[in-house]
CSV table of C-alpha atoms in Angstrom, one decimal:
chain,number,residue,atom,x,y,z
A,1,ALA,CA,4.5,23.2,-92.7
A,2,GLN,CA,6.0,25.2,-95.6
A,3,LEU,CA,4.6,22.8,-98.2
A,4,GLN,CA,1.2,22.7,-96.4
A,5,SER,CA,1.0,26.5,-96.5
A,6,SER,CA,2.0,26.9,-100.1
A,7,ALA,CA,-0.2,24.0,-101.2
A,8,TYR,CA,-3.2,25.6,-99.5
A,9,SER,CA,-2.6,28.9,-101.2
A,10,SER,CA,-2.3,27.1,-104.5
A,11,TRP,CA,-5.6,25.3,-103.9
A,12,VAL,CA,-7.4,28.4,-103.0
A,13,LYS,CA,-6.4,30.1,-106.3
A,14,ALA,CA,-7.1,26.9,-108.3
A,15,ARG,CA,-10.5,26.6,-106.8
A,16,GLU,CA,-11.4,30.2,-107.5
A,17,ASN,CA,-10.3,29.8,-111.2
A,18,ASP,CA,-11.7,26.2,-111.6
A,19,ASP,CA,-8.2,25.2,-112.6
A,20,PHE,CA,-7.1,21.9,-111.2
A,21,ALA,CA,-4.1,21.6,-113.4
A,22,SER,CA,-2.4,24.6,-111.6
A,23,PHE,CA,-2.9,22.8,-108.3
A,24,ALA,CA,-1.8,19.3,-109.4
A,25,PRO,CA,1.9,19.8,-108.9
A,26,SER,CA,1.4,20.9,-105.3
A,27,LEU,CA,-0.9,18.0,-104.6
A,28,GLN,CA,1.7,15.6,-106.0
A,29,LYS,CA,4.3,17.0,-103.7
A,30,CYS,CA,1.9,16.5,-100.7
A,31,PHE,CA,1.4,12.9,-101.8
A,32,ASP,CA,5.1,12.3,-102.2
A,33,LEU,CA,5.9,13.8,-98.8
A,34,ALA,CA,3.1,11.7,-97.1
A,35,LYS,CA,4.5,8.5,-98.6
A,36,GLU,CA,8.0,9.5,-97.4
A,37,ILE,CA,6.9,10.1,-93.9
A,38,ALA,CA,4.9,6.9,-93.8
A,39,ALA,CA,7.8,4.9,-95.0
A,40,LEU,CA,10.0,6.3,-92.2
A,41,GLN,CA,7.3,5.6,-89.6
A,42,ARG,CA,6.4,2.0,-90.3
A,43,THR,CA,8.3,-0.7,-88.5
A,44,ASP,CA,7.2,-3.5,-90.8
A,45,GLU,CA,7.6,-3.3,-94.5
A,46,ASN,CA,4.7,-5.8,-94.9
A,47,ILE,CA,2.4,-3.0,-93.8
A,48,SER,CA,1.3,-0.9,-96.7
A,49,LEU,CA,2.0,2.8,-96.8
A,50,TYR,CA,-1.7,3.6,-96.8
A,51,SER,CA,-2.3,1.4,-93.7
A,52,GLN,CA,0.6,3.3,-92.0
A,53,MET,CA,-1.0,6.6,-93.0
A,54,LEU,CA,-4.4,5.5,-91.7
A,55,ASP,CA,-2.9,4.7,-88.3
A,56,GLU,CA,-2.5,8.4,-87.7
A,57,PHE,CA,-6.3,9.0,-88.0
A,58,GLU,CA,-7.8,5.5,-87.1
A,59,MET,CA,-5.3,3.6,-85.0
A,60,GLY,CA,-5.1,-0.1,-85.8
A,61,MET,CA,-7.4,0.1,-88.9
A,62,ALA,CA,-5.8,-1.6,-91.9
A,63,ALA,CA,-6.4,-0.5,-95.5
A,64,SER,CA,-7.9,-3.9,-96.2
A,65,ARG,CA,-10.6,-3.4,-93.6
A,66,ILE,CA,-11.4,0.0,-95.0
A,67,ASP,CA,-11.8,-1.6,-98.5
A,68,GLU,CA,-14.1,-4.2,-97.0
A,69,LEU,CA,-16.3,-1.6,-95.3
A,70,PHE,CA,-16.5,0.6,-98.3
A,71,GLY,CA,-17.2,-2.4,-100.5
A,72,GLN,CA,-20.3,-3.2,-98.4
A,73,VAL,CA,-21.4,0.4,-98.6
A,74,GLN,CA,-20.9,0.6,-102.3
A,75,GLU,CA,-22.8,-2.6,-102.9
A,76,ALA,CA,-25.9,-1.4,-101.0
A,77,LEU,CA,-25.8,2.3,-101.8
A,78,VAL,CA,-25.1,2.5,-105.5
A,79,PRO,CA,-28.3,0.6,-106.5
A,80,LEU,CA,-30.3,2.7,-104.0
A,81,LEU,CA,-29.0,5.9,-105.4
A,82,GLY,CA,-29.9,4.7,-108.9
A,83,LYS,CA,-33.5,4.1,-107.9
A,84,VAL,CA,-33.8,7.5,-106.2
A,85,LYS,CA,-32.3,9.3,-109.2
A,86,SER,CA,-34.5,7.5,-111.7
A,87,SER,CA,-37.7,8.0,-109.7
A,88,PRO,CA,-40.4,10.1,-111.4
A,89,HIS,CA,-41.1,11.7,-108.0
A,90,LYS,CA,-38.8,14.7,-107.7
A,91,PRO,CA,-38.7,17.0,-104.6
A,92,ASP,CA,-39.6,20.7,-105.0
A,93,LEU,CA,-36.2,22.5,-104.8
A,94,SER,CA,-37.6,26.0,-105.3
A,95,PRO,CA,-37.3,27.0,-101.6
A,96,LEU,CA,-33.5,26.3,-102.0
A,97,PHE,CA,-32.9,27.6,-105.5
A,98,PRO,CA,-35.6,30.2,-106.2
A,99,ASN,CA,-33.7,31.7,-109.2
A,100,ALA,CA,-32.8,28.5,-110.9
A,101,GLU,CA,-34.4,27.3,-114.1
A,102,CYS,CA,-37.0,24.6,-113.8
A,103,GLY,CA,-35.3,21.3,-113.1
A,104,GLN,CA,-32.0,22.8,-112.1
A,105,GLU,CA,-30.5,22.3,-108.7
A,106,THR,CA,-28.4,25.5,-108.7
A,107,ALA,CA,-28.7,29.1,-109.5
A,108,GLU,CA,-25.9,31.3,-110.9
A,109,GLU,CA,-23.6,32.6,-108.2
A,110,GLY,CA,-24.4,36.0,-106.9
A,111,LYS,CA,-28.0,36.1,-108.3
A,112,GLY,CA,-29.7,34.6,-105.3
A,113,GLY,CA,-31.8,36.3,-102.7
A,114,PHE,CA,-30.1,35.1,-99.6
A,115,PRO,CA,-27.9,37.7,-98.0
A,116,ILE,CA,-24.7,36.3,-96.5
A,117,ASN,CA,-25.1,38.2,-93.2
A,118,ALA,CA,-28.6,36.7,-92.9
A,119,GLN,CA,-27.2,33.2,-93.5
A,120,LYS,CA,-24.5,33.8,-90.8
A,121,GLU,CA,-27.2,34.8,-88.3
A,122,LEU,CA,-29.3,31.7,-89.2
A,123,SER,CA,-26.3,29.4,-88.8
A,124,ARG,CA,-25.3,30.9,-85.5
A,125,THR,CA,-28.8,30.7,-84.1
A,126,LEU,CA,-29.4,27.1,-85.1
A,127,VAL,CA,-26.0,25.6,-84.2
A,128,THR,CA,-26.1,27.2,-80.8
A,129,SER,CA,-29.6,25.9,-80.3
A,130,LEU,CA,-28.2,22.4,-80.9
A,131,GLY,CA,-25.6,22.8,-78.2
A,132,TYR,CA,-22.5,24.6,-79.6
A,133,ASP,CA,-21.2,27.1,-77.0
A,134,PRO,CA,-20.0,30.3,-78.7
A,135,CYS,CA,-18.7,31.6,-75.4
A,136,HIS,CA,-16.0,28.9,-75.7
A,137,GLY,CA,-15.3,29.4,-79.4
A,138,ARG,CA,-16.3,31.5,-82.4
A,139,ILE,CA,-17.9,31.1,-85.8
A,140,ASP,CA,-16.3,32.5,-88.9
A,141,THR,CA,-16.2,32.0,-92.7
A,142,SER,CA,-13.5,30.3,-94.8
A,143,VAL,CA,-13.0,28.9,-98.2
A,144,HIS,CA,-13.8,25.4,-96.9
A,145,PRO,CA,-15.5,24.7,-93.5
A,146,PHE,CA,-13.4,23.3,-90.7
A,147,THR,CA,-13.1,23.0,-87.0
A,148,MET,CA,-10.1,23.9,-84.9
A,149,SER,CA,-9.8,23.0,-81.2
A,150,PHE,CA,-7.2,24.5,-78.9
A,151,SER,CA,-8.9,23.1,-75.8
A,152,PRO,CA,-12.5,22.3,-74.7
A,153,MET,CA,-12.6,26.0,-73.7
A,154,ASP,CA,-11.7,27.3,-77.2
A,155,VAL,CA,-13.2,25.4,-80.1
A,156,ARG,CA,-13.7,27.4,-83.3
A,157,ILE,CA,-15.7,26.5,-86.5
A,158,THR,CA,-16.1,28.0,-89.9
A,159,SER,CA,-18.5,27.6,-92.8
A,160,ARG,CA,-18.9,29.1,-96.3
A,161,PHE,CA,-22.0,30.7,-97.9
A,162,THR,CA,-23.3,31.7,-101.3
A,163,THR,CA,-26.2,34.1,-102.1
A,164,SER,CA,-27.7,31.6,-104.6
A,165,GLU,CA,-28.9,29.1,-101.9
A,166,TRP,CA,-28.9,28.8,-98.1
A,167,LEU,CA,-29.0,25.2,-97.1
A,168,GLN,CA,-25.4,24.2,-97.8
A,169,GLY,CA,-23.9,26.9,-95.6
A,170,LEU,CA,-26.3,25.9,-92.8
A,171,MET,CA,-25.5,22.2,-93.1
A,172,GLY,CA,-21.8,23.0,-93.2
A,173,THR,CA,-22.1,24.9,-89.9
A,174,ILE,CA,-24.1,22.1,-88.3
A,175,HIS,CA,-21.6,19.5,-89.5
A,176,GLU,CA,-18.7,21.5,-88.0
A,177,GLY,CA,-20.8,22.2,-84.9
A,178,GLY,CA,-21.0,18.4,-84.4
A,179,HIS,CA,-17.2,18.3,-84.4
A,180,ALA,CA,-17.0,21.2,-82.1
A,181,MET,CA,-19.6,19.9,-79.6
A,182,TYR,CA,-17.6,16.7,-79.3
A,183,GLU,CA,-14.4,18.7,-78.6
A,184,GLN,CA,-16.2,21.0,-76.1
A,185,SER,CA,-17.5,17.9,-74.2
A,186,LEU,CA,-14.1,16.5,-73.6
A,187,GLY,CA,-12.4,16.9,-70.2
A,188,ASP,CA,-9.7,19.5,-69.7
A,189,SER,CA,-7.0,17.2,-68.4
A,190,ASP,CA,-3.8,16.4,-70.3
A,191,THR,CA,-4.5,12.6,-70.4
A,192,SER,CA,-5.5,10.6,-73.4
A,193,LEU,CA,-8.9,10.0,-71.8
A,194,ASP,CA,-9.7,13.6,-72.6
A,195,THR,CA,-8.7,13.6,-76.3
A,196,ALA,CA,-10.7,12.7,-79.4
A,197,LEU,CA,-10.7,9.0,-80.0
A,198,SER,CA,-10.2,8.9,-83.7
A,199,MET,CA,-11.2,10.5,-87.0
A,200,GLY,CA,-13.9,8.0,-87.5
A,201,VAL,CA,-15.5,8.9,-84.1
A,202,HIS,CA,-15.1,12.6,-84.9
A,203,GLU,CA,-16.9,12.2,-88.2
A,204,SER,CA,-19.6,10.1,-86.6
A,205,GLN,CA,-20.4,13.1,-84.4
A,206,SER,CA,-20.5,15.7,-87.2
A,207,LEU,CA,-22.5,13.5,-89.5
A,208,PHE,CA,-24.9,12.5,-86.8
A,209,TRP,CA,-25.8,16.2,-86.2
A,210,GLU,CA,-25.8,17.1,-89.9
A,211,ARG,CA,-27.6,14.1,-91.4
A,212,HIS,CA,-29.7,12.6,-88.6
A,213,ILE,CA,-30.6,15.7,-86.8
A,214,GLY,CA,-30.2,18.5,-89.3
A,215,LYS,CA,-32.2,16.7,-92.0
A,216,GLY,CA,-34.9,15.3,-89.8
A,217,ARG,CA,-38.5,16.5,-89.7
A,218,PRO,CA,-38.5,17.1,-85.9
A,219,PHE,CA,-35.6,19.6,-86.3
A,220,TRP,CA,-37.3,21.4,-89.2
A,221,LYS,CA,-40.5,21.8,-87.2
A,222,PHE,CA,-38.4,24.1,-85.0
A,223,ALA,CA,-35.9,25.4,-87.6
A,224,GLY,CA,-38.5,26.2,-90.3
A,225,SER,CA,-39.8,29.2,-88.5
A,226,VAL,CA,-36.3,30.4,-87.7
A,227,VAL,CA,-35.4,30.3,-91.4
A,228,ARG,CA,-38.5,32.3,-92.4
A,229,ASP,CA,-37.9,34.9,-89.7
A,230,VAL,CA,-34.3,35.4,-90.8
A,231,PHE,CA,-35.2,35.8,-94.4
A,232,ARG,CA,-38.4,37.6,-93.7
A,233,GLU,CA,-40.5,35.1,-95.6
A,234,SER,CA,-43.6,33.1,-94.7
A,235,GLY,CA,-44.3,29.4,-95.6
A,236,VAL,CA,-45.1,26.0,-94.2
A,237,GLU,CA,-42.6,23.5,-92.7
């Protein structure tokens, strides 16, 4: 716990200063401790340390199976991404980055026109419309988005925002909202039946809401008007 706390503080400072070198020693200590714990936990030395570590998040999933799955994804996805990036048909990003130079995907921090409080209001409105219950949790800001569940009756989420664009903060909130809605839907007994199944299942829920719902046309037919109302702008979905 002490290492986790100190490493987190080191990471926050390093991130703010864009200085990975200052965080590297703390990260190495985390790696070393994780290996030490895994070595003590495993009952068979033929099991790799990484497989032992995976068991904490995805019980029974060997590192070799993860490599196989990621290999299939890489084989299919990398060529597709190459085609998309090389396509002459580029989306208009100006609604996301109105102050960026032509062709850029970002604007300089602090020079955007999207107030943080407005983004918080937007995120709260949309994530609750999707099913997150703020009466049994709360929404805050943090350096990096996360979800924390104390019970189905108290599941808290955070996101982060920048004035230079508004989509990433919203998508972060929807992603964490997916985690939270899964936790809020669990039963309130103390049995394993009412606990999250695995990290993989958890991420399937958050990514389902973020990618399949949050980036779908039907969602934006509804959400587009909410965005315009919050930022007091007009436009077309």
